[in-house]
XYZ file of C-alpha atoms in Angstrom:
756
model
C 0.008 -0.021 0.028
C 3.087 2.281 0.827
C 4.378 1.473 -2.266
C 1.425 2.180 -4.401
C 0.936 5.621 -2.645
C 4.627 6.226 -2.997
C 4.194 5.470 -7.038
C 1.202 7.599 -7.162
C 2.672 10.534 -5.623
C 5.717 10.381 -7.660
C 3.657 10.245 -10.951
C 1.574 13.159 -9.976
C 4.802 14.980 -8.747
C 6.297 14.251 -12.622
C 3.065 15.326 -13.929
C 2.921 18.677 -12.144
C 6.472 19.385 -12.883
C 6.105 18.706 -16.732
C 2.898 20.681 -16.535
C 4.997 23.596 -14.790
C 7.733 23.215 -17.620
C 5.148 23.383 -20.349
C 3.962 26.502 -18.964
C 7.217 28.172 -18.973
C 8.341 30.131 -21.802
C 10.851 29.006 -24.276
C 14.539 29.285 -23.360
C 15.803 32.448 -24.877
C 18.502 31.427 -27.463
C 20.533 35.094 -27.304
C 22.648 34.035 -24.615
C 25.268 35.905 -22.088
C 28.386 37.946 -23.333
C 30.357 35.457 -21.026
C 29.409 32.386 -23.067
C 32.085 33.799 -26.079
C 35.811 33.056 -25.432
C 37.417 36.209 -24.045
C 40.106 37.828 -26.399
C 42.416 40.670 -26.355
C 40.528 43.987 -26.697
C 36.988 42.181 -27.996
C 34.116 42.953 -26.416
C 31.064 40.513 -26.198
C 27.636 41.959 -26.239
C 25.856 38.634 -26.159
C 26.331 34.969 -26.720
C 26.858 35.286 -30.406
C 28.534 38.608 -31.032
C 31.874 40.090 -30.318
C 32.940 43.691 -31.646
C 36.952 44.111 -31.892
C 38.700 47.556 -31.583
C 38.796 47.734 -35.162
C 35.114 47.443 -35.341
C 34.899 44.106 -36.801
C 32.637 41.713 -35.816
C 33.095 38.131 -34.438
C 30.394 35.743 -34.898
C 29.902 32.403 -32.732
C 29.704 29.631 -34.841
C 28.156 26.374 -33.986
C 27.971 24.564 -36.791
C 30.647 22.693 -39.016
C 31.527 23.885 -42.555
C 31.933 20.852 -44.873
C 31.188 22.456 -48.555
C 27.538 23.700 -47.715
C 28.553 27.313 -47.130
C 27.337 27.754 -43.517
C 30.440 29.832 -42.848
C 29.310 32.665 -45.316
C 25.739 32.358 -44.896
C 25.517 32.932 -41.351
C 27.725 35.945 -41.226
C 25.598 37.049 -43.754
C 22.822 37.455 -41.543
C 25.160 38.968 -38.611
C 25.968 41.554 -41.106
C 22.817 42.440 -42.193
C 21.326 43.403 -39.147
C 24.497 45.053 -37.563
C 24.982 47.068 -40.839
C 28.490 45.822 -41.462
C 30.182 44.655 -44.201
C 30.160 40.754 -45.138
C 34.240 41.198 -45.244
C 34.464 42.727 -41.655
C 32.666 39.428 -40.011
C 34.924 36.762 -38.559
C 33.804 33.606 -37.141
C 35.350 31.461 -34.260
C 33.900 28.372 -32.827
C 30.863 28.501 -30.504
C 31.009 26.900 -26.792
C 29.431 24.231 -25.161
C 25.761 26.078 -24.175
C 22.589 24.858 -25.098
C 21.781 28.087 -27.159
C 23.980 26.825 -29.508
C 22.014 23.599 -29.929
C 20.287 22.903 -33.447
C 16.652 23.261 -32.573
C 15.296 23.430 -36.226
C 17.230 20.056 -37.074
C 15.082 17.981 -34.373
C 11.674 20.114 -34.980
C 12.225 19.217 -38.904
C 12.442 15.398 -37.678
C 8.736 15.224 -36.611
C 6.561 13.195 -39.020
C 4.104 15.644 -40.036
C 2.831 15.841 -43.570
C 4.244 18.988 -45.394
C 0.853 20.190 -46.399
C -0.814 19.693 -42.854
C 0.373 22.872 -41.204
C -0.462 25.165 -44.248
C -4.011 23.545 -44.313
C -3.798 23.727 -40.557
C -6.338 26.438 -38.610
C -5.166 28.101 -35.655
C -2.886 26.246 -32.789
C -3.619 22.625 -34.486
C -1.723 19.534 -33.505
C 1.318 20.169 -35.994
C 2.113 23.775 -34.866
C 1.773 21.892 -31.201
C 4.095 19.252 -31.628
C 6.479 21.698 -33.253
C 6.325 24.269 -30.480
C 6.739 21.464 -27.887
C 9.968 19.784 -29.780
C 11.285 23.208 -30.071
C 11.010 23.859 -26.578
C 12.593 20.613 -25.297
C 15.212 20.921 -27.970
C 16.128 24.583 -26.333
C 16.645 22.713 -23.268
C 18.639 20.130 -24.889
C 20.951 21.897 -26.925
C 22.111 19.225 -29.224
C 24.585 20.911 -31.285
C 24.891 19.169 -34.658
C 25.287 20.083 -38.305
C 22.695 18.183 -40.246
C 19.390 17.796 -41.931
C 19.697 20.814 -44.085
C 19.005 23.022 -41.100
C 22.008 25.502 -40.600
C 20.589 28.324 -41.934
C 16.852 27.717 -41.024
C 17.932 27.474 -37.206
C 20.220 30.636 -37.543
C 17.547 32.637 -39.079
C 15.884 34.191 -36.088
C 18.443 33.837 -33.422
C 21.557 35.313 -35.344
C 19.591 38.141 -36.743
C 17.945 38.577 -33.024
C 21.646 38.649 -32.003
C 23.185 40.837 -34.251
C 20.113 43.290 -34.025
C 20.090 43.520 -30.186
C 23.939 44.214 -30.497
C 23.338 47.183 -32.933
C 20.843 48.310 -30.484
C 22.997 48.362 -27.350
C 25.680 50.414 -29.595
C 22.877 52.834 -30.525
C 22.314 52.831 -26.810
C 25.500 53.479 -26.137
C 25.883 56.018 -28.372
C 22.751 58.210 -27.474
C 24.003 57.847 -23.976
C 27.221 59.543 -24.804
C 25.817 62.255 -26.916
C 22.603 62.634 -25.055
C 20.655 62.499 -27.968
C 17.546 60.116 -28.787
C 18.504 56.779 -30.123
C 15.895 57.400 -33.218
C 17.979 60.236 -34.384
C 21.019 57.958 -34.964
C 22.013 55.765 -37.942
C 24.533 52.922 -38.149
C 26.313 52.128 -41.717
C 29.575 50.252 -42.173
C 30.221 49.563 -38.452
C 29.873 53.536 -37.754
C 27.302 54.998 -35.709
C 26.178 58.731 -37.025
C 24.056 61.881 -36.282
C 22.809 63.929 -39.028
C 24.579 66.541 -37.240
C 27.874 65.082 -38.584
C 28.979 63.218 -35.310
C 30.317 59.932 -35.583
C 31.616 57.356 -33.844
C 33.052 53.654 -34.545
C 31.441 50.311 -33.390
C 34.800 49.517 -31.858
C 35.232 52.889 -29.789
C 31.460 52.223 -28.173
C 31.589 48.389 -27.418
C 32.785 48.602 -23.984
C 29.908 51.019 -23.485
C 27.268 48.966 -25.629
C 28.311 45.880 -23.165
C 26.698 47.461 -20.134
C 23.800 49.457 -22.197
C 20.435 47.595 -22.042
C 19.481 47.448 -25.764
C 15.772 48.756 -25.126
C 13.299 47.946 -28.105
C 14.959 45.556 -30.549
C 13.251 45.678 -34.283
C 14.889 43.304 -36.951
C 15.001 45.016 -40.455
C 12.577 44.933 -42.791
C 13.392 42.903 -45.826
C 12.975 46.086 -48.105
C 16.063 47.299 -46.191
C 17.984 44.095 -47.123
C 21.562 44.869 -48.537
C 23.361 41.644 -47.667
C 20.704 39.264 -47.155
C 19.927 37.695 -50.755
C 22.840 38.756 -52.375
C 25.391 36.225 -54.487
C 28.081 36.879 -52.226
C 31.213 35.213 -52.641
C 32.309 32.313 -50.049
C 34.327 33.665 -46.886
C 35.939 30.251 -46.966
C 37.309 29.798 -50.415
C 40.504 31.588 -50.289
C 42.178 29.617 -47.655
C 40.959 26.408 -49.396
C 42.779 28.056 -52.649
C 45.875 28.897 -51.047
C 46.392 26.219 -48.957
C 45.739 27.704 -45.560
C 42.511 26.046 -44.423
C 42.837 23.643 -41.958
C 40.861 20.258 -42.585
C 41.128 17.427 -39.925
C 44.190 15.835 -42.063
C 45.846 19.246 -41.930
C 46.487 19.259 -38.075
C 50.105 19.253 -37.198
C 51.548 19.570 -33.734
C 54.979 19.554 -31.932
C 55.895 15.565 -31.479
C 52.976 14.376 -33.265
C 52.696 10.660 -33.790
C 50.443 8.822 -36.468
C 48.117 5.975 -36.303
C 46.973 3.738 -39.276
C 43.881 1.419 -38.614
C 42.739 -2.070 -39.463
C 39.074 -3.484 -38.388
C 37.964 -6.735 -38.888
C 37.409 -7.977 -42.430
C 34.050 -9.033 -41.158
C 31.019 -6.277 -39.965
C 31.126 -6.785 -36.187
C 33.931 -8.965 -36.191
C 37.131 -8.903 -33.805
C 40.803 -9.319 -33.212
C 41.600 -12.656 -31.809
C 45.433 -13.427 -31.074
C 47.589 -10.423 -32.067
C 51.185 -10.900 -32.757
C 53.115 -7.415 -33.228
C 56.508 -8.595 -32.478
C 57.638 -7.799 -36.174
C 55.726 -4.654 -36.233
C 57.447 -3.545 -32.616
C 61.104 -4.161 -34.218
C 60.322 -1.870 -37.008
C 61.851 1.432 -37.309
C 59.735 4.363 -35.979
C 56.994 2.118 -34.600
C 55.767 2.989 -31.182
C 52.911 0.607 -30.366
C 50.070 -1.334 -31.281
C 46.889 -0.808 -29.976
C 43.819 -3.526 -29.570
C 40.484 -1.349 -30.288
C 37.340 -2.397 -28.723
C 33.866 -1.725 -31.245
C 33.800 1.900 -29.899
C 30.197 3.814 -30.939
C 29.040 0.902 -33.208
C 31.992 0.491 -35.223
C 33.693 -2.826 -35.711
C 36.604 -4.004 -33.586
C 40.454 -3.660 -34.769
C 43.882 -2.891 -34.473
C 46.078 0.430 -34.723
C 49.799 0.829 -35.204
C 51.376 3.883 -34.171
C 54.907 5.207 -35.595
C 56.493 8.443 -36.568
C 54.743 8.652 -40.346
C 51.642 7.258 -41.770
C 53.592 5.321 -44.039
C 55.571 3.524 -41.348
C 52.439 3.056 -39.233
C 50.635 1.230 -42.162
C 53.593 -0.921 -42.976
C 53.702 -2.028 -39.497
C 49.970 -3.036 -39.430
C 51.155 -5.275 -42.417
C 53.524 -7.116 -40.418
C 50.853 -7.573 -37.513
C 49.380 -11.385 -37.770
C 46.168 -11.207 -36.537
C 43.655 -14.266 -35.885
C 40.409 -12.580 -37.123
C 37.293 -13.555 -35.141
C 33.863 -13.548 -37.078
C 30.715 -12.292 -35.578
C 28.107 -14.635 -33.532
C 26.303 -16.309 -36.321
C 26.416 -15.507 -39.838
C 27.537 -12.099 -41.363
C 25.006 -10.528 -43.404
C 24.594 -10.768 -47.068
C 23.356 -8.148 -49.089
C 21.527 -10.291 -51.636
C 19.750 -12.205 -48.855
C 19.031 -9.067 -47.132
C 17.143 -7.962 -50.053
C 15.002 -11.044 -50.394
C 14.558 -11.061 -46.434
C 12.901 -7.110 -47.308
C 10.820 -8.301 -49.798
C 9.165 -11.287 -47.832
C 8.916 -8.578 -44.768
C 6.697 -6.542 -47.195
C 4.458 -9.181 -48.469
C 3.971 -10.775 -44.875
C 4.276 -8.525 -42.034
C 1.953 -5.614 -41.254
C 3.802 -1.812 -41.442
C 3.825 1.186 -39.378
C 1.218 3.259 -40.771
C 2.655 6.740 -41.157
C -0.301 8.239 -43.020
C -3.577 6.949 -44.108
C -6.710 8.753 -45.539
C -9.665 7.582 -47.269
C -9.874 3.729 -47.552
C -7.563 1.906 -50.142
C -8.986 -1.426 -50.278
C -12.661 -0.176 -51.086
C -11.845 0.325 -55.176
C -10.094 -2.934 -54.952
C -13.028 -4.534 -53.689
C -15.217 -2.794 -56.428
C -12.813 -4.379 -59.030
C -11.077 -1.628 -59.867
C -7.564 -1.701 -62.121
C -4.672 -1.798 -60.575
C -0.644 -1.014 -60.825
C 1.642 -2.794 -59.362
C 5.731 -2.041 -59.260
C 8.521 -2.995 -57.175
C 11.275 -0.723 -56.045
C 14.511 -1.195 -54.545
C 17.924 0.797 -53.542
C 21.320 -0.865 -52.514
C 23.533 0.200 -49.553
C 25.560 3.041 -50.044
C 28.581 4.449 -48.616
C 29.380 8.101 -47.878
C 33.009 7.861 -49.793
C 33.951 11.571 -48.282
C 37.238 12.957 -50.119
C 38.661 13.184 -46.498
C 39.105 9.657 -44.607
C 37.730 9.340 -41.288
C 40.603 10.761 -38.958
C 41.034 12.747 -35.679
C 43.962 13.774 -33.575
C 43.915 13.395 -29.890
C 46.243 14.210 -26.992
C 45.752 12.868 -23.468
C 47.558 14.219 -20.426
C 46.894 15.065 -16.572
C 43.171 14.212 -16.297
C 42.476 16.224 -19.591
C 41.586 15.418 -23.262
C 42.518 17.520 -26.055
C 40.775 16.563 -29.926
C 41.057 17.964 -33.378
C 38.155 16.455 -35.469
C 36.536 17.146 -38.468
C 32.814 16.752 -37.159
C 29.098 17.437 -37.242
C 28.220 16.282 -33.686
C 30.859 18.376 -31.564
C 29.186 17.588 -28.147
C 28.839 14.336 -28.793
C 32.527 13.933 -29.903
C 33.475 15.431 -26.439
C 30.781 12.916 -24.747
C 32.521 10.244 -26.447
C 36.167 11.203 -25.854
C 35.282 11.595 -22.218
C 33.737 8.128 -21.985
C 36.827 6.761 -23.499
C 39.538 8.695 -21.322
C 37.163 8.043 -18.008
C 37.175 12.433 -17.461
C 34.025 14.616 -17.013
C 33.161 16.185 -20.034
C 34.363 19.679 -19.044
C 37.888 18.100 -19.176
C 37.467 17.795 -22.819
C 38.944 20.571 -24.946
C 37.714 20.188 -28.620
C 38.793 21.685 -31.858
C 36.282 21.555 -35.028
C 38.363 21.669 -38.325
C 36.784 22.187 -41.890
C 35.018 18.718 -43.054
C 36.482 17.167 -46.638
C 33.028 16.033 -46.815
C 30.491 14.997 -44.334
C 27.272 13.677 -45.826
C 26.230 12.076 -42.558
C 29.271 10.003 -41.877
C 30.509 12.674 -39.485
C 27.582 12.508 -37.496
C 29.128 9.112 -35.823
C 31.580 9.332 -33.311
C 33.754 6.100 -33.730
C 36.675 7.372 -35.323
C 37.221 9.946 -32.321
C 36.886 7.326 -29.931
C 39.465 5.329 -31.488
C 41.901 7.960 -31.615
C 41.621 9.011 -27.830
C 41.906 5.442 -27.373
C 45.329 5.250 -28.869
C 46.263 8.328 -27.492
C 46.055 7.134 -24.303
C 48.856 4.350 -24.786
C 51.168 7.576 -25.430
C 50.525 10.347 -22.806
C 51.075 13.516 -23.810
C 51.640 12.973 -27.221
C 49.330 14.012 -30.114
C 48.368 11.003 -32.352
C 46.303 11.421 -35.487
C 44.615 8.572 -36.338
C 43.869 8.048 -40.017
C 41.570 5.561 -41.516
C 42.554 4.279 -45.162
C 40.198 4.474 -48.021
C 39.439 0.739 -47.859
C 38.785 0.747 -44.244
C 36.761 3.962 -44.800
C 34.397 2.116 -47.464
C 34.604 -1.274 -45.772
C 33.440 -0.008 -42.243
C 31.032 2.695 -42.990
C 27.662 3.567 -41.687
C 25.974 2.608 -44.850
C 22.611 4.132 -46.279
C 20.400 1.597 -45.862
C 18.979 -0.689 -48.480
C 15.227 -0.489 -48.750
C 12.550 -2.060 -51.188
C 8.969 -0.757 -51.802
C 6.095 -2.258 -53.108
C 4.115 0.345 -54.972
C 0.225 -0.188 -55.756
C -2.318 2.322 -57.751
C -5.872 1.893 -58.298
C -6.950 3.267 -61.624
C -10.447 4.701 -62.246
C -12.557 3.846 -65.629
C -12.079 7.523 -66.315
C -8.573 7.539 -66.811
C -7.456 8.873 -63.154
C -5.502 7.631 -60.188
C -7.631 6.864 -57.371
C -5.989 5.521 -54.438
C -2.121 4.739 -53.659
C -0.728 2.088 -51.498
C 2.967 1.989 -50.425
C 4.578 -0.415 -48.575
C 8.183 -0.365 -47.824
C 10.751 -2.341 -45.690
C 14.418 -1.443 -44.552
C 16.204 -0.353 -41.482
C 15.558 2.278 -39.566
C 18.755 4.942 -38.870
C 17.982 7.065 -35.934
C 17.070 4.676 -33.361
C 20.720 2.714 -34.416
C 22.248 6.448 -34.169
C 20.863 7.125 -30.957
C 22.120 3.743 -29.499
C 25.711 4.275 -30.365
C 25.750 8.109 -29.646
C 24.010 8.457 -26.746
C 25.004 5.567 -24.708
C 23.073 6.932 -21.669
C 19.735 5.148 -23.081
C 19.014 2.096 -21.847
C 18.429 -0.941 -24.054
C 17.365 -0.338 -28.132
C 15.592 2.279 -29.202
C 12.920 1.344 -31.698
C 10.606 4.171 -32.055
C 8.948 4.681 -35.411
C 11.521 6.609 -37.518
C 10.434 9.208 -39.775
C 13.330 8.954 -41.855
C 12.472 5.315 -43.337
C 9.280 6.702 -44.977
C 10.248 10.063 -45.723
C 9.559 10.998 -49.192
C 6.679 8.462 -49.356
C 4.195 9.276 -46.730
C 4.851 13.200 -46.971
C 4.392 13.290 -50.771
C 2.039 16.102 -51.968
C 0.187 14.289 -54.582
C -3.600 14.017 -53.858
C -5.158 10.513 -53.980
C -8.462 10.225 -52.563
C -7.595 7.176 -51.015
C -3.624 6.638 -49.160
C -2.137 4.272 -47.271
C 1.976 4.672 -46.445
C 3.261 2.338 -44.401
C 7.012 0.915 -43.523
C 8.227 -2.657 -42.075
C 11.057 -1.873 -40.129
C 13.821 -4.568 -40.048
C 16.918 -5.255 -38.229
C 19.627 -6.486 -41.280
C 22.358 -6.442 -39.071
C 24.045 -3.828 -41.287
C 25.725 -0.670 -39.714
C 23.409 2.228 -41.239
C 23.666 5.617 -40.735
C 22.174 9.033 -42.114
C 23.401 9.621 -45.899
C 22.863 12.769 -47.788
C 19.236 13.285 -47.682
C 18.264 10.505 -46.051
C 15.350 8.607 -46.889
C 14.380 10.948 -49.421
C 17.346 9.922 -51.250
C 15.900 6.492 -52.674
C 12.103 7.167 -51.630
C 12.083 9.832 -54.159
C 13.244 7.383 -56.562
C 10.357 5.065 -55.722
C 7.554 7.855 -55.704
C 8.535 9.968 -58.724
C 9.474 6.897 -60.798
C 5.987 5.330 -60.106
C 4.163 8.612 -60.709
C 5.516 8.786 -63.937
C 4.510 4.801 -64.518
C 1.027 5.947 -63.685
C 0.984 8.709 -66.353
C 2.078 6.587 -68.984
C -0.490 3.518 -68.170
C -3.094 6.391 -68.459
C -1.410 8.235 -71.160
C -0.786 11.432 -69.915
C 1.886 13.943 -70.284
C 4.181 13.301 -66.924
C 4.298 17.256 -66.069
C 0.352 17.776 -66.626
C -0.352 14.435 -64.883
C 1.431 15.862 -61.902
C 0.107 19.234 -61.995
C -3.484 17.457 -61.871
C -2.258 15.871 -58.453
C -1.169 19.265 -57.007
C -4.628 20.808 -57.346
C -4.042 22.036 -53.391
C -0.264 22.360 -53.634
C 0.276 25.722 -55.257
C 4.045 25.902 -54.055
C 4.770 22.691 -55.750
C 2.955 23.346 -58.814
C 4.798 26.742 -59.041
C 8.244 25.013 -59.045
C 7.355 22.203 -61.365
C 6.003 24.613 -63.745
C 8.899 26.733 -63.578
C 11.342 24.006 -64.458
C 9.304 22.734 -67.159
C 9.347 26.073 -68.389
C 13.012 26.592 -68.576
C 13.673 23.320 -69.697
C 11.762 23.621 -72.720
C 9.188 20.889 -71.963
C 6.861 20.362 -74.679
C 8.051 23.307 -76.441
C 11.226 22.929 -78.039
C 12.031 19.212 -79.375
C 15.669 17.639 -78.341
C 17.976 16.236 -80.858
C 17.366 12.511 -82.176
C 18.650 10.202 -79.303
C 17.761 12.349 -76.478
C 14.890 12.880 -74.137
C 13.955 14.369 -71.261
C 12.646 13.067 -67.926
C 10.868 15.023 -64.857
C 10.804 14.618 -61.091
C 9.458 16.894 -58.313
C 10.420 16.485 -54.426
C 10.037 18.270 -51.454
C 12.738 17.400 -48.692
C 13.635 19.734 -45.585
C 11.192 22.192 -46.141
C 12.328 22.892 -49.730
C 10.816 21.667 -53.352
C 12.874 20.915 -55.593
C 11.816 19.773 -59.516
C 14.649 18.946 -62.159
C 14.068 18.241 -65.771
C 17.036 15.603 -67.057
C 18.086 15.675 -70.734
C 19.469 12.354 -71.497
C 21.118 10.145 -74.048
C 22.697 6.697 -74.578
C 26.269 6.803 -75.689
C 27.720 3.273 -76.586
C 25.374 1.741 -74.390
C 26.314 4.382 -71.347
C 23.799 6.934 -69.942
C 24.926 10.350 -70.647
C 23.172 13.409 -68.835
C 23.856 16.417 -70.793
C 21.820 19.073 -69.051
C 19.462 19.356 -65.718
C 17.178 22.284 -65.232
C 16.650 22.667 -61.690
C 13.882 24.991 -60.128
C 13.957 25.574 -56.154
C 11.721 27.154 -53.776
C 13.762 27.135 -50.397
C 11.847 29.774 -49.030
C 13.929 33.392 -48.119
C 17.024 32.903 -50.090
C 20.417 34.157 -48.126
C 23.007 33.613 -50.988
C 21.656 32.509 -54.557
C 24.992 31.864 -55.273
C 25.461 29.021 -52.771
C 21.911 27.966 -53.850
C 22.981 27.218 -56.900
C 26.473 25.651 -56.048
C 24.553 23.202 -53.700
C 22.032 22.068 -56.558
C 25.316 21.958 -58.898
C 26.926 19.599 -56.013
C 23.578 17.743 -55.312
C 22.963 16.813 -58.835
C 26.593 15.189 -59.119
C 26.600 13.301 -55.935
C 23.192 12.267 -56.810
C 24.067 10.944 -60.352
C 26.965 9.565 -58.925
C 24.945 6.991 -56.609
C 21.928 6.649 -59.604
C 24.714 5.309 -62.437
C 27.029 3.672 -60.111
C 26.718 3.310 -56.391
C 26.317 0.021 -54.446
C 27.918 -1.751 -51.294
C 27.642 -5.581 -51.976
C 28.302 -7.657 -48.618
C 28.792 -11.054 -48.653
C 29.084 -13.298 -45.623
C 29.694 -10.026 -43.723
C 32.530 -8.512 -45.588
C 32.030 -5.827 -47.803
C 33.435 -6.179 -51.348
C 34.105 -2.608 -52.440
C 37.001 -0.995 -51.058
C 38.168 1.804 -53.013
C 36.827 4.034 -55.901
C 37.740 1.224 -58.672
C 34.887 -0.537 -57.367
C 33.333 2.507 -56.108
C 33.239 4.714 -59.020
C 32.424 8.778 -58.987
C 31.200 10.881 -61.692
C 33.732 12.177 -63.762
C 34.037 15.835 -64.760
C 33.600 14.606 -68.364
C 30.479 13.074 -67.605
C 29.359 15.997 -65.562
C 25.966 17.807 -66.935
C 25.188 21.709 -67.132
C 23.298 22.509 -64.168
C 20.924 25.300 -64.659
C 18.921 26.698 -61.361
C 16.307 28.913 -61.284
C 15.065 29.984 -57.675
C 11.186 30.993 -56.824
C 10.857 34.067 -55.127
C 9.778 33.504 -51.519
C 9.224 35.052 -48.453
C 8.996 32.132 -46.274
C 11.494 31.343 -43.687
C 14.603 29.818 -45.034
C 14.626 26.219 -45.672
C 17.027 23.472 -46.574
C 19.503 23.501 -49.557
C 22.302 21.266 -49.105
C 20.165 18.248 -49.443
C 17.064 18.648 -51.398
C 18.923 18.717 -54.908
C 19.726 14.903 -54.471
C 16.653 13.234 -54.277
C 14.757 14.345 -57.617
C 17.740 13.438 -60.146
C 17.786 9.596 -60.359
C 14.085 9.292 -60.825
C 14.263 12.103 -63.442
C 16.986 10.309 -65.224
C 15.095 6.935 -64.810
C 11.872 8.798 -66.398
C 14.089 10.182 -69.029
C 15.510 6.544 -69.529
C 11.930 5.298 -70.147
C 10.903 8.084 -72.736
C 14.208 7.003 -74.693
C 14.053 3.338 -74.245
C 10.725 2.325 -73.375
C 12.411 0.367 -70.489
C 11.705 0.828 -66.635
C 14.589 1.002 -64.157
C 13.042 -0.068 -60.920
C 16.296 -0.609 -58.854
C 19.570 1.617 -58.304
C 21.966 1.652 -59.641
C 20.708 1.663 -63.524
C 21.032 -1.329 -65.266
C 20.507 -1.374 -68.944
């Protein structure tokens, strides 16, 4: 009885605390000036903005630069609201306070249909869900670069921080001159008065730090001079002259180098290790056995005075590799199992309306097709690497990472020190694509450095280890079924897919405080299927979650990367079956999606769809897809040259909300097309008995420069808040090319990569 009363009291108390927490206003993300690292002569005005004596500005940068242009776009936001030239804004790595967490990324992972909020009247479930998750995310403070969310997340907080700093500077000048603040103006780092008086930000900064900002007002978009302009990338000069520092560029006094070899079979481990011959080699310090950190496969590392010597030492080590318990995964068997799962198991229903089975019972005609996508590696240009030094109860790490907070936590766990005893330096990333949302390589570097106290050790994965021990894009299959009416219309849509869930596996290995496995429904498995914008009266979109035994992770555009291929190829099949033009058929299914129609129309117009015939031997294909809040339509012009697919031109129309830098948008669309084409034409990871067969670029080829298409990008003007740009250009390219190939050959490609 006492225990029952205690449980009841605890539950009531917890409920009261939760209600009290929900009633509190959302945590401010402006932060305190003390959160920014102090420097000689600089003055912090809040948690994001510092002013230097020369009136230049320092912006706290919580996101990683991996080619997406965030080190330029976020300074543009600050430069706009502070009225300073973009060239005068510098960045420094943000600290670890929750104000720097990525709220937009977590809110964007909610499994809502993108049209729900637009159709929602008042504060409905979508707005309520986003408010609640946003509030929780502000408290959690997860610092991550992913989900094409960097600009979306910074849009309000960076502008507000800069506008607040500007208001404090105006207030300081007002106090000094005893003039109304509303009579003062700011321009190019100077506060001025119509009387001719002027003073620089640098001269005002110390007084401004002690001056309340008063009324803070963001600029009206009619006043913008920096936002929306095609400013040159700030990170390009250093990358051109070689001064930019990536993870592999880190050099420290007395540094040693570690080469890595993991068990050949996924989830295997080293048994007997004979390192005697390796340790006798010149310059070799240690051979370290590595457990399976953060979801990785176990292995060994050799440490020497050069990476080449470390590699040679690895070749001399005799290891008895132990297979994992049971049989290793096999990609062909995985695909067969997934297809059986679709046929025999119930799926989680992400979206349902109407009654899909009703027309079937009435004897309506159906169209059915199976689609599949393989495992894929990230194949970043810069292989996994990290540098670590362990001494005196502290750890220092240099890492190209998308999750600095999780890296600190992993380093602390391995070294057995508190997190605040870990100093992390985030370098530039030579490609991320989701692979550097993992922390396995950081944990390994710290473990190796523990064997050489006080000595910095740089751990480098070879290309072969990088490709054979990735966290792969999962293999998925989907059964697409449509119900066709007698009048040539599509009445119902039933999609049932199967494949691994990424988010639960990532949480298990990156957040070990979670007790046991996490098996919540994962939106990423069905995104691009359940949230497609086409209107069918009857719909059911479901997914069967699988555990294939293959380590899986986030891959650029995640579930959209293959699900867009499934949906947009199948919509094209429907258009062909019903003898409808592919563009006009899509337009008819987008009656209540004007934003999608506008993007589709722009791509069709600019490509000459239905207006300008192509030369003989060429054909066009179209695809439309929304991901990360951005709608992209692509029209691909394709031919076959000596039996090989050649994509000549891709016309890309984009609605990504308010554009901060149109030049970066165009660059990201171009890069996404090349990235997506590489996967569509060449990408596949084959696994046999737990061993990945591809090991380097000869077996996992990239799209060559001579084969890259001309990419034209057209932006739909919008006053919506900014949405994602780094990933949304990837999903439509595979179906656009597949649909062009059908128009050219009459043959459907329902699996990736394309087989002709």
